[in-house]
Every structure is written in structure tokens, then in C-alpha cells.
PDB file of C-alpha atoms in Angstrom:
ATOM      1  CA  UNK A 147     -10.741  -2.285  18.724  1.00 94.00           C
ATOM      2  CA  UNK A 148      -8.644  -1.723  15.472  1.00 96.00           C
ATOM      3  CA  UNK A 149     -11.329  -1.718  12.014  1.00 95.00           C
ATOM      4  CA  UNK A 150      -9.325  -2.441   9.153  1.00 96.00           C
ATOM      5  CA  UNK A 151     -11.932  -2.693   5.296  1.00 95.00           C
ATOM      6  CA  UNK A 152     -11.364  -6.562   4.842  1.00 97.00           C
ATOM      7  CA  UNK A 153     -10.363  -9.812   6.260  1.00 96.00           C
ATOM      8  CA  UNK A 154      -6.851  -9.974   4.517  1.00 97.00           C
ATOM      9  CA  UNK A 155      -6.255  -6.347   5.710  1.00 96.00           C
ATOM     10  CA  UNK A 156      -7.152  -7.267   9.140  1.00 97.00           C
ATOM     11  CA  UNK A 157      -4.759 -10.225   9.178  1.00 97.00           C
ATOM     12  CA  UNK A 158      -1.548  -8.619   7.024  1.00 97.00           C
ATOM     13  CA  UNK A 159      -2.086  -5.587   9.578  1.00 96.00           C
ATOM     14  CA  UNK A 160      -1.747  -7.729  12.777  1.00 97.00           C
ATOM     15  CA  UNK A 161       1.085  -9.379  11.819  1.00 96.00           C
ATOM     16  CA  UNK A 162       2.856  -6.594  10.256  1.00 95.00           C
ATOM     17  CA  UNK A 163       2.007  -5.313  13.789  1.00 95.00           C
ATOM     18  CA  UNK A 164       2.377  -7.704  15.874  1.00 97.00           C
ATOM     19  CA  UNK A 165      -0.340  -6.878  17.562  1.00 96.00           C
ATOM     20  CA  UNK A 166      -3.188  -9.663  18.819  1.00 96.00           C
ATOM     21  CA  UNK A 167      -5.739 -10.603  15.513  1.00 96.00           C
ATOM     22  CA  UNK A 168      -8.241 -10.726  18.138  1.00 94.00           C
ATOM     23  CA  UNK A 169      -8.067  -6.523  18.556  1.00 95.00           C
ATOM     24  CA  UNK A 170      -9.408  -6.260  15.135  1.00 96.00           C
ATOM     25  CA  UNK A 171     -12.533  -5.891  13.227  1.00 96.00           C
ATOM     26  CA  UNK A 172     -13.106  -6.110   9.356  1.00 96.00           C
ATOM     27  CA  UNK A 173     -16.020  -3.577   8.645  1.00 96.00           C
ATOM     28  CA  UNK A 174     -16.761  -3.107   5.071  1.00 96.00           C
ATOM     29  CA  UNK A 175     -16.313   0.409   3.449  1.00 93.00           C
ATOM     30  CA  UNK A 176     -19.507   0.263   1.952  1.00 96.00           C
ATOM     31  CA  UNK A 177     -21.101   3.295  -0.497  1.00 98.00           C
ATOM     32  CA  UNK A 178     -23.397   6.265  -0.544  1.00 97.00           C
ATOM     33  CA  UNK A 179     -26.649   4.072  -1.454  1.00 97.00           C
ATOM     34  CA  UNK A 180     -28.491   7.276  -2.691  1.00 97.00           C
ATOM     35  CA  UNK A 181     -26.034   8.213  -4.890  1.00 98.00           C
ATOM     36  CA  UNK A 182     -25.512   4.645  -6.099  1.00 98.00           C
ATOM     37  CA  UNK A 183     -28.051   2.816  -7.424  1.00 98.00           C
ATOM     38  CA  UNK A 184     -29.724   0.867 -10.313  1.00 97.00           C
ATOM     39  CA  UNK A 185     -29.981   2.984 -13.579  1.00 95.00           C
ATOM     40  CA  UNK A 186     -31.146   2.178 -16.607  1.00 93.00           C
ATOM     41  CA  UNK A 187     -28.504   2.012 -19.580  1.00 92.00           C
ATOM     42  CA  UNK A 188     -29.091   5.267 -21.758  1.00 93.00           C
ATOM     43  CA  UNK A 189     -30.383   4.489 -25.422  1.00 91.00           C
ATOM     44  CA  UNK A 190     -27.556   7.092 -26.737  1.00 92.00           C
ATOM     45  CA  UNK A 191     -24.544   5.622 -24.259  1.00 94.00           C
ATOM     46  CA  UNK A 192     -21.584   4.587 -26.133  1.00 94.00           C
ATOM     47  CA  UNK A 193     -21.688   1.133 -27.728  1.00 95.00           C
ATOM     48  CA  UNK A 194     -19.542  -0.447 -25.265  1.00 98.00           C
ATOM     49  CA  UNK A 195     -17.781   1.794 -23.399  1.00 98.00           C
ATOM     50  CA  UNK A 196     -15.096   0.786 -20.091  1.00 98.00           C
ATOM     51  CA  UNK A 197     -14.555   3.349 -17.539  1.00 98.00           C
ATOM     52  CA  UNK A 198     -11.943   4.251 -14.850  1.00 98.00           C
ATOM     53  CA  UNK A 199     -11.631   7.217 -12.209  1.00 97.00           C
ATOM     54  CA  UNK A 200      -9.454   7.601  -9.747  1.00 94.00           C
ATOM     55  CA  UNK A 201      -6.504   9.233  -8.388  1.00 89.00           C
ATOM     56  CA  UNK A 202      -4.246   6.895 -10.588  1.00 91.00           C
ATOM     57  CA  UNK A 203      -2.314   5.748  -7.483  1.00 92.00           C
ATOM     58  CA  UNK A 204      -0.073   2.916  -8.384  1.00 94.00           C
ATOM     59  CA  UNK A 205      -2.091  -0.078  -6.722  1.00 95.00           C
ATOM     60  CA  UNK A 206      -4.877   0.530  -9.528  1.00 96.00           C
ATOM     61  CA  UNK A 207      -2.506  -0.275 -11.832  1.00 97.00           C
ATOM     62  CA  UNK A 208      -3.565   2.120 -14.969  1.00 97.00           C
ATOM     63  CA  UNK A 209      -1.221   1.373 -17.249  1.00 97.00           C
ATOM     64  CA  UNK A 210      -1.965  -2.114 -17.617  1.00 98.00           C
ATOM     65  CA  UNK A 211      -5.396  -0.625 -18.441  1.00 98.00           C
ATOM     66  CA  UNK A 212      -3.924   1.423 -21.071  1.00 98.00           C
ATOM     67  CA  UNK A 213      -2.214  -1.590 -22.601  1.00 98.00           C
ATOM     68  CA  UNK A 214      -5.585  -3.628 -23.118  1.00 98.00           C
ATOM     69  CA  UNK A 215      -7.042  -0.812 -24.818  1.00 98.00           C
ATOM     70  CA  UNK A 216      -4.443  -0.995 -27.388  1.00 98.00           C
ATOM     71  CA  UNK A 217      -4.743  -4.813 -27.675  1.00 98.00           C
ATOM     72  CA  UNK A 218      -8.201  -4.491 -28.450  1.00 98.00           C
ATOM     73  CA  UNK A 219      -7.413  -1.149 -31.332  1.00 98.00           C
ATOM     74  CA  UNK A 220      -9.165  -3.890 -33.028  1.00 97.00           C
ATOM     75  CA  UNK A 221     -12.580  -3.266 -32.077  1.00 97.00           C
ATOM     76  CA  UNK A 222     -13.069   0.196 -32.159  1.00 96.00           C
ATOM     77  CA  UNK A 223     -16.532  -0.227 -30.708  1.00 97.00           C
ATOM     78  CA  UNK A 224     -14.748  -0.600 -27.525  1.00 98.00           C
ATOM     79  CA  UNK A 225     -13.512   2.532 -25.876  1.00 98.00           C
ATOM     80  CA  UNK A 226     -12.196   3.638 -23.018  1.00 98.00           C
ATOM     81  CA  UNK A 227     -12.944   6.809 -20.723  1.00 98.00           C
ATOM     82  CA  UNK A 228     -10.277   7.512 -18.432  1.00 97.00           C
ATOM     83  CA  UNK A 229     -11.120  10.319 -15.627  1.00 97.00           C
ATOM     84  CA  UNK A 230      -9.098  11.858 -12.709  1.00 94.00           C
ATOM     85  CA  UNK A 231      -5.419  12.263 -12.532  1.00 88.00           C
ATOM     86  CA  UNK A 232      -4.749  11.638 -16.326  1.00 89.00           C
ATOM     87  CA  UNK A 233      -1.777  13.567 -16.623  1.00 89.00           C
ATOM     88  CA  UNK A 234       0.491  10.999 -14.758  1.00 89.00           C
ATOM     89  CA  UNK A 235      -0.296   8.794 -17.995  1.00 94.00           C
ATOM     90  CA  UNK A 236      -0.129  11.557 -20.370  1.00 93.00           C
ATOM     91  CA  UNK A 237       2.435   9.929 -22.562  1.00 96.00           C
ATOM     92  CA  UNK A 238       0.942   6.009 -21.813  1.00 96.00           C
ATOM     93  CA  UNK A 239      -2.111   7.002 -23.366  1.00 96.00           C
ATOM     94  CA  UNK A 240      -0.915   9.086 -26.447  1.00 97.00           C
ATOM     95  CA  UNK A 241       0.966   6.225 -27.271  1.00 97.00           C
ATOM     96  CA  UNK A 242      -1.659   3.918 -27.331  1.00 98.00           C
ATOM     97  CA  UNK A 243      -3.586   6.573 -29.218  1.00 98.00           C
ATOM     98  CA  UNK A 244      -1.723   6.348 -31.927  1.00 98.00           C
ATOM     99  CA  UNK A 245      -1.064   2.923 -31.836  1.00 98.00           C
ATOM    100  CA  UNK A 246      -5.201   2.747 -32.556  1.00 98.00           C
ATOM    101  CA  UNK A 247      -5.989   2.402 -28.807  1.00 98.00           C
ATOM    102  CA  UNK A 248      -9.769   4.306 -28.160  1.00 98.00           C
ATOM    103  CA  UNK A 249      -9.095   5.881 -24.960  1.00 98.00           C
ATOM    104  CA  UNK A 250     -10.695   9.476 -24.486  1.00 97.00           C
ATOM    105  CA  UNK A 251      -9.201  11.262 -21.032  1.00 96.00           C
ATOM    106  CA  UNK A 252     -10.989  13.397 -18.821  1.00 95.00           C
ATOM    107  CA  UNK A 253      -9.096  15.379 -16.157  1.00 90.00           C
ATOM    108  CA  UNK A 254     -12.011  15.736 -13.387  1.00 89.00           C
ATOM    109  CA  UNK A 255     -15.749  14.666 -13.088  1.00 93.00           C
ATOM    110  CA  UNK A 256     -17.733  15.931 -10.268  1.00 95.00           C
ATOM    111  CA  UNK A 257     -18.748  13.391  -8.215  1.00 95.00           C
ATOM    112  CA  UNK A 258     -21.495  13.733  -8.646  1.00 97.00           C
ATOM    113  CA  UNK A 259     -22.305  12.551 -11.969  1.00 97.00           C
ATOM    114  CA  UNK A 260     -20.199   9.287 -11.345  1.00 98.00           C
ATOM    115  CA  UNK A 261     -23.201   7.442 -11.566  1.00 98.00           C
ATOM    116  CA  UNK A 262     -23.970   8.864 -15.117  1.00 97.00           C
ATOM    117  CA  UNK A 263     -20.699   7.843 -16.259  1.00 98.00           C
ATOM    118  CA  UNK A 264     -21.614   4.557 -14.830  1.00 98.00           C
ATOM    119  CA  UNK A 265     -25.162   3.950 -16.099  1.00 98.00           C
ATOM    120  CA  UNK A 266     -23.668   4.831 -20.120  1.00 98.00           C
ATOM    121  CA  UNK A 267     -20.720   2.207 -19.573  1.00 98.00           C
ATOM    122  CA  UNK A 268     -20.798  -1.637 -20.534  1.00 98.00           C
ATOM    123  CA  UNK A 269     -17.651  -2.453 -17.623  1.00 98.00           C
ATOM    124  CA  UNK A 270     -16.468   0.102 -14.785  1.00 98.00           C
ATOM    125  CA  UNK A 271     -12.682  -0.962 -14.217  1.00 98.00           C
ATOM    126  CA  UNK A 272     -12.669  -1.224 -10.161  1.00 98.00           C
ATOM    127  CA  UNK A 273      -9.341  -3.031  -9.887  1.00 97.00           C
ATOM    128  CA  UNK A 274      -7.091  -2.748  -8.086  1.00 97.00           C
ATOM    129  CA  UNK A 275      -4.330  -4.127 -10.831  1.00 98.00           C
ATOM    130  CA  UNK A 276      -1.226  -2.716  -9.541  1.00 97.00           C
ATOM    131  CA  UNK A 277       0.253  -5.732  -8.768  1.00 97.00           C
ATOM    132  CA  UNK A 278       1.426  -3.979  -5.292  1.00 97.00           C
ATOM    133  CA  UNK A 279       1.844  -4.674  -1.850  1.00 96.00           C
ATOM    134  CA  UNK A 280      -1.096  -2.893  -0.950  1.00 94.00           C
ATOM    135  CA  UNK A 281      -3.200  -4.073  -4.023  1.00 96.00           C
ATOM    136  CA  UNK A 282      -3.195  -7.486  -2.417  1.00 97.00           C
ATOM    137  CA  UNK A 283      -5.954  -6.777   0.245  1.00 97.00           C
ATOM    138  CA  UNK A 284      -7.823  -4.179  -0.508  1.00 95.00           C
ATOM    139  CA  UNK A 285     -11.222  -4.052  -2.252  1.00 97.00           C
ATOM    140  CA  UNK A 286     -11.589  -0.390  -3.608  1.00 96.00           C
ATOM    141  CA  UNK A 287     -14.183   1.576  -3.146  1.00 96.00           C
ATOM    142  CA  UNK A 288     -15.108   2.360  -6.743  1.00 97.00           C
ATOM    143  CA  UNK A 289     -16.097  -2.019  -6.115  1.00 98.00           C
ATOM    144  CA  UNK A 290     -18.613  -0.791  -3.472  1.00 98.00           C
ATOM    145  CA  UNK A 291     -20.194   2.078  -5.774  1.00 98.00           C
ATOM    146  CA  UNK A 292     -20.409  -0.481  -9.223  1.00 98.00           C
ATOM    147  CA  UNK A 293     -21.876  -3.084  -7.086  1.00 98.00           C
ATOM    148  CA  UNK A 294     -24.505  -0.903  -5.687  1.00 98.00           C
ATOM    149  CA  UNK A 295     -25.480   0.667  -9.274  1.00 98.00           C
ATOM    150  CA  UNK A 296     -25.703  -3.075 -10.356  1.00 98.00           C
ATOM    151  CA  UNK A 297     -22.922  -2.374 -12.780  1.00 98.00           C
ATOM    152  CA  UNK A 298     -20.574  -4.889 -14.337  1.00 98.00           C
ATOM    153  CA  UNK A 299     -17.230  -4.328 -12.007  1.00 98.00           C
ATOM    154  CA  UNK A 300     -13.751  -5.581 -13.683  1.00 98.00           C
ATOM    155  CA  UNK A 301     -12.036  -6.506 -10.096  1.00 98.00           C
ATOM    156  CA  UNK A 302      -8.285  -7.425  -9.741  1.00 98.00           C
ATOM    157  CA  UNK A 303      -8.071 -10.969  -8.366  1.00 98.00           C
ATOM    158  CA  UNK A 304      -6.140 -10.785  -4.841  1.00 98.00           C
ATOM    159  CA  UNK A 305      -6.518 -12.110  -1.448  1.00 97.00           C
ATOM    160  CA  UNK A 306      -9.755 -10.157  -0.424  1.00 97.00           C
ATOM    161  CA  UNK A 307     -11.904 -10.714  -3.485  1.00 96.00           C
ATOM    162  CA  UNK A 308     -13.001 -13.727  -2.978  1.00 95.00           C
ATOM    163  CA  UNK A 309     -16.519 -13.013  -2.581  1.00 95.00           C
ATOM    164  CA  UNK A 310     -16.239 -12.012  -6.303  1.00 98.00           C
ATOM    165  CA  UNK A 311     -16.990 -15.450  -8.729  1.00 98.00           C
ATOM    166  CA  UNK A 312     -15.925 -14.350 -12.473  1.00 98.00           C
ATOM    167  CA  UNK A 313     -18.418 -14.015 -14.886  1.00 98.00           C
ATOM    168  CA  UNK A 314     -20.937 -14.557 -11.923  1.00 98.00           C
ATOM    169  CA  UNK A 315     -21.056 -11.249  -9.761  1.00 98.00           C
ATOM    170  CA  UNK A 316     -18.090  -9.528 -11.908  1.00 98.00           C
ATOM    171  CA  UNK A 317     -15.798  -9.890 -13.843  1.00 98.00           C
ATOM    172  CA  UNK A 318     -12.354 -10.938 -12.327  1.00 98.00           C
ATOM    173  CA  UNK A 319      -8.693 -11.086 -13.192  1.00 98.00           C
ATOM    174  CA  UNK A 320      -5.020 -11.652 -12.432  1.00 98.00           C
ATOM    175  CA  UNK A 321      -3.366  -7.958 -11.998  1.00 98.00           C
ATOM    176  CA  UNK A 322      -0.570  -7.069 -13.375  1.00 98.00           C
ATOM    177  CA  UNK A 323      -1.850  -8.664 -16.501  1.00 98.00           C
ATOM    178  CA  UNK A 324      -2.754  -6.399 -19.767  1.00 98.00           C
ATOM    179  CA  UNK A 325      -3.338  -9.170 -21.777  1.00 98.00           C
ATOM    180  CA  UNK A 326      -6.068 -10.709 -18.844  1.00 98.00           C
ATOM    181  CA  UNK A 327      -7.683  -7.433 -19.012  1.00 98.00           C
ATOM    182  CA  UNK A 328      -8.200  -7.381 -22.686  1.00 98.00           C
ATOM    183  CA  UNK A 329      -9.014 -10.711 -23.172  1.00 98.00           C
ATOM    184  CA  UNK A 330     -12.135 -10.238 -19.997  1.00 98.00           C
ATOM    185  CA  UNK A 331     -12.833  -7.124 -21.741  1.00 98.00           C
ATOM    186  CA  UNK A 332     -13.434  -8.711 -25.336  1.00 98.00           C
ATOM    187  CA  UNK A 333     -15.065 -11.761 -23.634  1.00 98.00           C
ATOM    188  CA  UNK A 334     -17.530  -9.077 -22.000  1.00 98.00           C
ATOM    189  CA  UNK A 335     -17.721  -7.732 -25.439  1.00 98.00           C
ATOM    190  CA  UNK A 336     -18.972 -10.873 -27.065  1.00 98.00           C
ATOM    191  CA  UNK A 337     -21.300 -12.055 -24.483  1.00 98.00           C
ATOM    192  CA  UNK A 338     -23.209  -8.874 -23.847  1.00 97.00           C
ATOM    193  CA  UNK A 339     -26.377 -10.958 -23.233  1.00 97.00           C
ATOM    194  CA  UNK A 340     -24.655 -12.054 -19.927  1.00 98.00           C
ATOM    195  CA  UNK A 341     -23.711  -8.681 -18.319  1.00 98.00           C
ATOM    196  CA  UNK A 342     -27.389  -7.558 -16.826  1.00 97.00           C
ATOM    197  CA  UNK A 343     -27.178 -10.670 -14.988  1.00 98.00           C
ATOM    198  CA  UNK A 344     -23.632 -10.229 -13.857  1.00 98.00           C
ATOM    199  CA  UNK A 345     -24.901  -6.810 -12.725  1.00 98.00           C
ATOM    200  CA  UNK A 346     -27.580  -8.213 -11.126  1.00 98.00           C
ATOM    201  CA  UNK A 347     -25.538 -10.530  -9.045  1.00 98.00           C
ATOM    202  CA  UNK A 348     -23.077  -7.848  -8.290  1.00 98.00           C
ATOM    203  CA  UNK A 349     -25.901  -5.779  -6.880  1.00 98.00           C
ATOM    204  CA  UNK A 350     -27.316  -9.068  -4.446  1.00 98.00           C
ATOM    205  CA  UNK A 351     -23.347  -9.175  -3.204  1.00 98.00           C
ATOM    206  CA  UNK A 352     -23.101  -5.952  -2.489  1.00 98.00           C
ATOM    207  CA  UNK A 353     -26.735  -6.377  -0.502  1.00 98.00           C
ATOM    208  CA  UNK A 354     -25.309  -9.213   1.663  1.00 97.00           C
ATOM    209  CA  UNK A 355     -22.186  -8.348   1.900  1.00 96.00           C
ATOM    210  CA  UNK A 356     -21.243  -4.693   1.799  1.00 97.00           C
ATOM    211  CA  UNK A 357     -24.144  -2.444   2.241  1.00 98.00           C
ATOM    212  CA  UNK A 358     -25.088   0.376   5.089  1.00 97.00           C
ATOM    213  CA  UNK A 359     -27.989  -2.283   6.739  1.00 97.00           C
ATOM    214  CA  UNK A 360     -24.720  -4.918   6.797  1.00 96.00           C
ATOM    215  CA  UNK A 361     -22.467  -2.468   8.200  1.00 97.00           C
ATOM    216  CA  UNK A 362     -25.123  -1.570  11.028  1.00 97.00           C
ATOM    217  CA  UNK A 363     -25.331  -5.200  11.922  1.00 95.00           C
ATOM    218  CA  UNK A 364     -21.667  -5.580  12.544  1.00 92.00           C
ATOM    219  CA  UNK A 365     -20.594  -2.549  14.015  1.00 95.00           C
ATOM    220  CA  UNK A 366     -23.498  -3.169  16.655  1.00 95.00           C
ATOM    221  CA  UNK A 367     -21.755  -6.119  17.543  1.00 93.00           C
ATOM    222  CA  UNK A 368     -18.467  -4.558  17.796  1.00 93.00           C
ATOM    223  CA  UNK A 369     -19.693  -1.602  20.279  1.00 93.00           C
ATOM    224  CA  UNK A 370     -22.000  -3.899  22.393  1.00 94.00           C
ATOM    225  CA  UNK A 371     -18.903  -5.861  23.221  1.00 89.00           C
ATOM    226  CA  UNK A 372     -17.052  -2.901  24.004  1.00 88.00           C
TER     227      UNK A 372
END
């Protein structure tokens, strides 16, 4: 048995493979549900704050994260906090700086305060955007950890998020697209009534869908019929 994290990975992989569809399983990545979970938005958080981590590999597609925060200089009550590998946009985001983007960097978090970081923001930016080869199948697992916190996740359409119903359980759109991001991101902005729910929904996905008690159930299956 070959696992591969989602259906479209499974199905790219065997044919890219040419291997039988029928030796693979799509398990879920799922999250650390301790870790992860429901927190209430701090009264001093930022007004309405987006954040990204990650390693700033090119299917999450950071730049054309950087570009929406400098269509929306506009609004400074939106602002950005970028964490992880920062120096690989060092010049991207100085740029939009002083263009009037509101993007503060960070160069490492410990893990373990994620969820903080989570809990003060409006959106967490799970992507991917890259536009890439590998972009098209994957869901990431910074998806997995903002579902579970019932957080507002900003997911890249592509062929494995499908489960994902913008403006429902998150907020989805095209990658590759600055201006989609900005324009989700100011639509977030001016509906802020509508993002516990969103959170909310994300969280019951994430339940059904992705969680340790789903995983369990499926990877049961896969060793019984071994």
C-alpha cells in the first residue's frame, strides 16, 4: 500500500508512476489536536491582522501575498505578519513597505506559540498560491492546524480543495492571483460579522474530514485489508 495526503495526489502519483491506482491510499495529514484548538480572539490582538509561516517554498506562493498587502496600503488597519524564512523576500517586502504595504517580518516563531499567532489574527494565509506543479494537489498542513483552531483559513483553489466552499468553511481563491488575494482579504475585512461562522464551519470540516478519530477510521481499514 502506497499513502499519498489527498485524492489528487493519489491519482497524479499513479500515473506519473505508472503504477496501479488501486495500490494507493489517501490518508489525511491531519494536526496536533492539543496544540490546535479553539481560542478565543484576544481583546488587545491587532485590528485585523493576516498571517503566514512557513518555509517560503515556492508552491506557497509568498510573493503574491506580498503584492495584496500593497494593494490594500489603503487600509492600514490591515496588516500582515510574515514568519519563517523571510529573508528569501527580503527585498519583496521592503518594497512593498515603502510602497505603504503593512507587512511586519518575523524570522522564527517557536512552534509553539503558533496558535497564539493564530488566535490574535482575523485570516491565517494557508495557501498554497504558488501556482506550481506541486501546488495543484496538495492541501498544506498549516490548512489542517487553522481548521482545527476554528480559524478563518485563506486556501489556494486547486484540485484537492474541494472540500473547501468560499466564504462557507474558508475563504478560497485562484493562486497565482495577487489581486484575488486582496480583493478576499478586503471582502473578509468588510464582512467581519461573517468570519466566526466561517471559522466555525472550518472547524466541523476539519472534524469530518481531517481529524486524528478520521484518520483512525481509515487507516484501520487499510491494515485490516492488508
Amino acid at each position: 500500500v502506497i499513502l499519498a495526503d489527498t485524492e489528487a495526489h493519489k491519482v497524479y502519483t499513479a500515473s506519473l508512476s505508472k503504477l496501479p491506482l488501486e495500490q494507493y491510499v489517501a490518508i489525511p495529514v491531519g494536526t496536533d489536536e492539543v496544540l490546535f484548538a479553539p481560542n478565543e480572539h484576544p481583546a488587545n490582538a491587532p485590528a485585523f491582522q493576516v498571517f503566514y509561516y512557513g518555509a517560503m517554498v515556492p508552491l506557497h506562493g509568498v510573493e503574491y501575498l506580498i503584492e495584496a498587502a500593497e494593494l490594500l496600503k489603503d487600509t492600514p488597519e490591515i496588516s500582515f505578519l510574515i514568519a519563517g524564512k523571510t529573508a528569501r523576500y527580503e527585498g519583496k517586502i521592503a518594497d512593498a513597505n515603502n510602497a505603504g504595504a503593512h507587512v511586519t517580518c518575523l524570522d522564527w516563531i517557536d512552534f509553539n506559540d503558533v496558535p497564539r499567532y493564530i488566535s490574535e489574527s482575523a485570516i491565517c494565509v494557508a495557501g498554497p498560491f504558488g501556482g506550481t506543479v506541486q501546488s495543484q494537489y496538495v492541501v498544506t498542513g498549516k490548512t489542517h492546524q487553522f481548521l482545527a483552531s476554528s480559524a478563518v483559513a485563506l486556501v489556494g483553489r486547486n484540485e484537492a480543495t474541494v472540500l473547501f466552499e468560499d466564504k462557507k468553511n474558508a475563504l478560497v481563491v485562484p493562486q497565482a492571483d495577487a489581486q484575488a488575494l486582496a480583493d478576499t482579504i478586503r471582502w473578509a475585512y468588510e464582512h467581519r460579522d461573517k468570519l466566526a461562522s466561517i471559522g466555525s464551519n472550518g472547524r466541523e470540516l476539519y472534524d469530518q474530514r481531517f481529524s486524528s478519530a478520521h484518520i483512525q477510521q481509515h487507516l484501520a481499514v487499510v491494515l485490516q485489508n492488508l
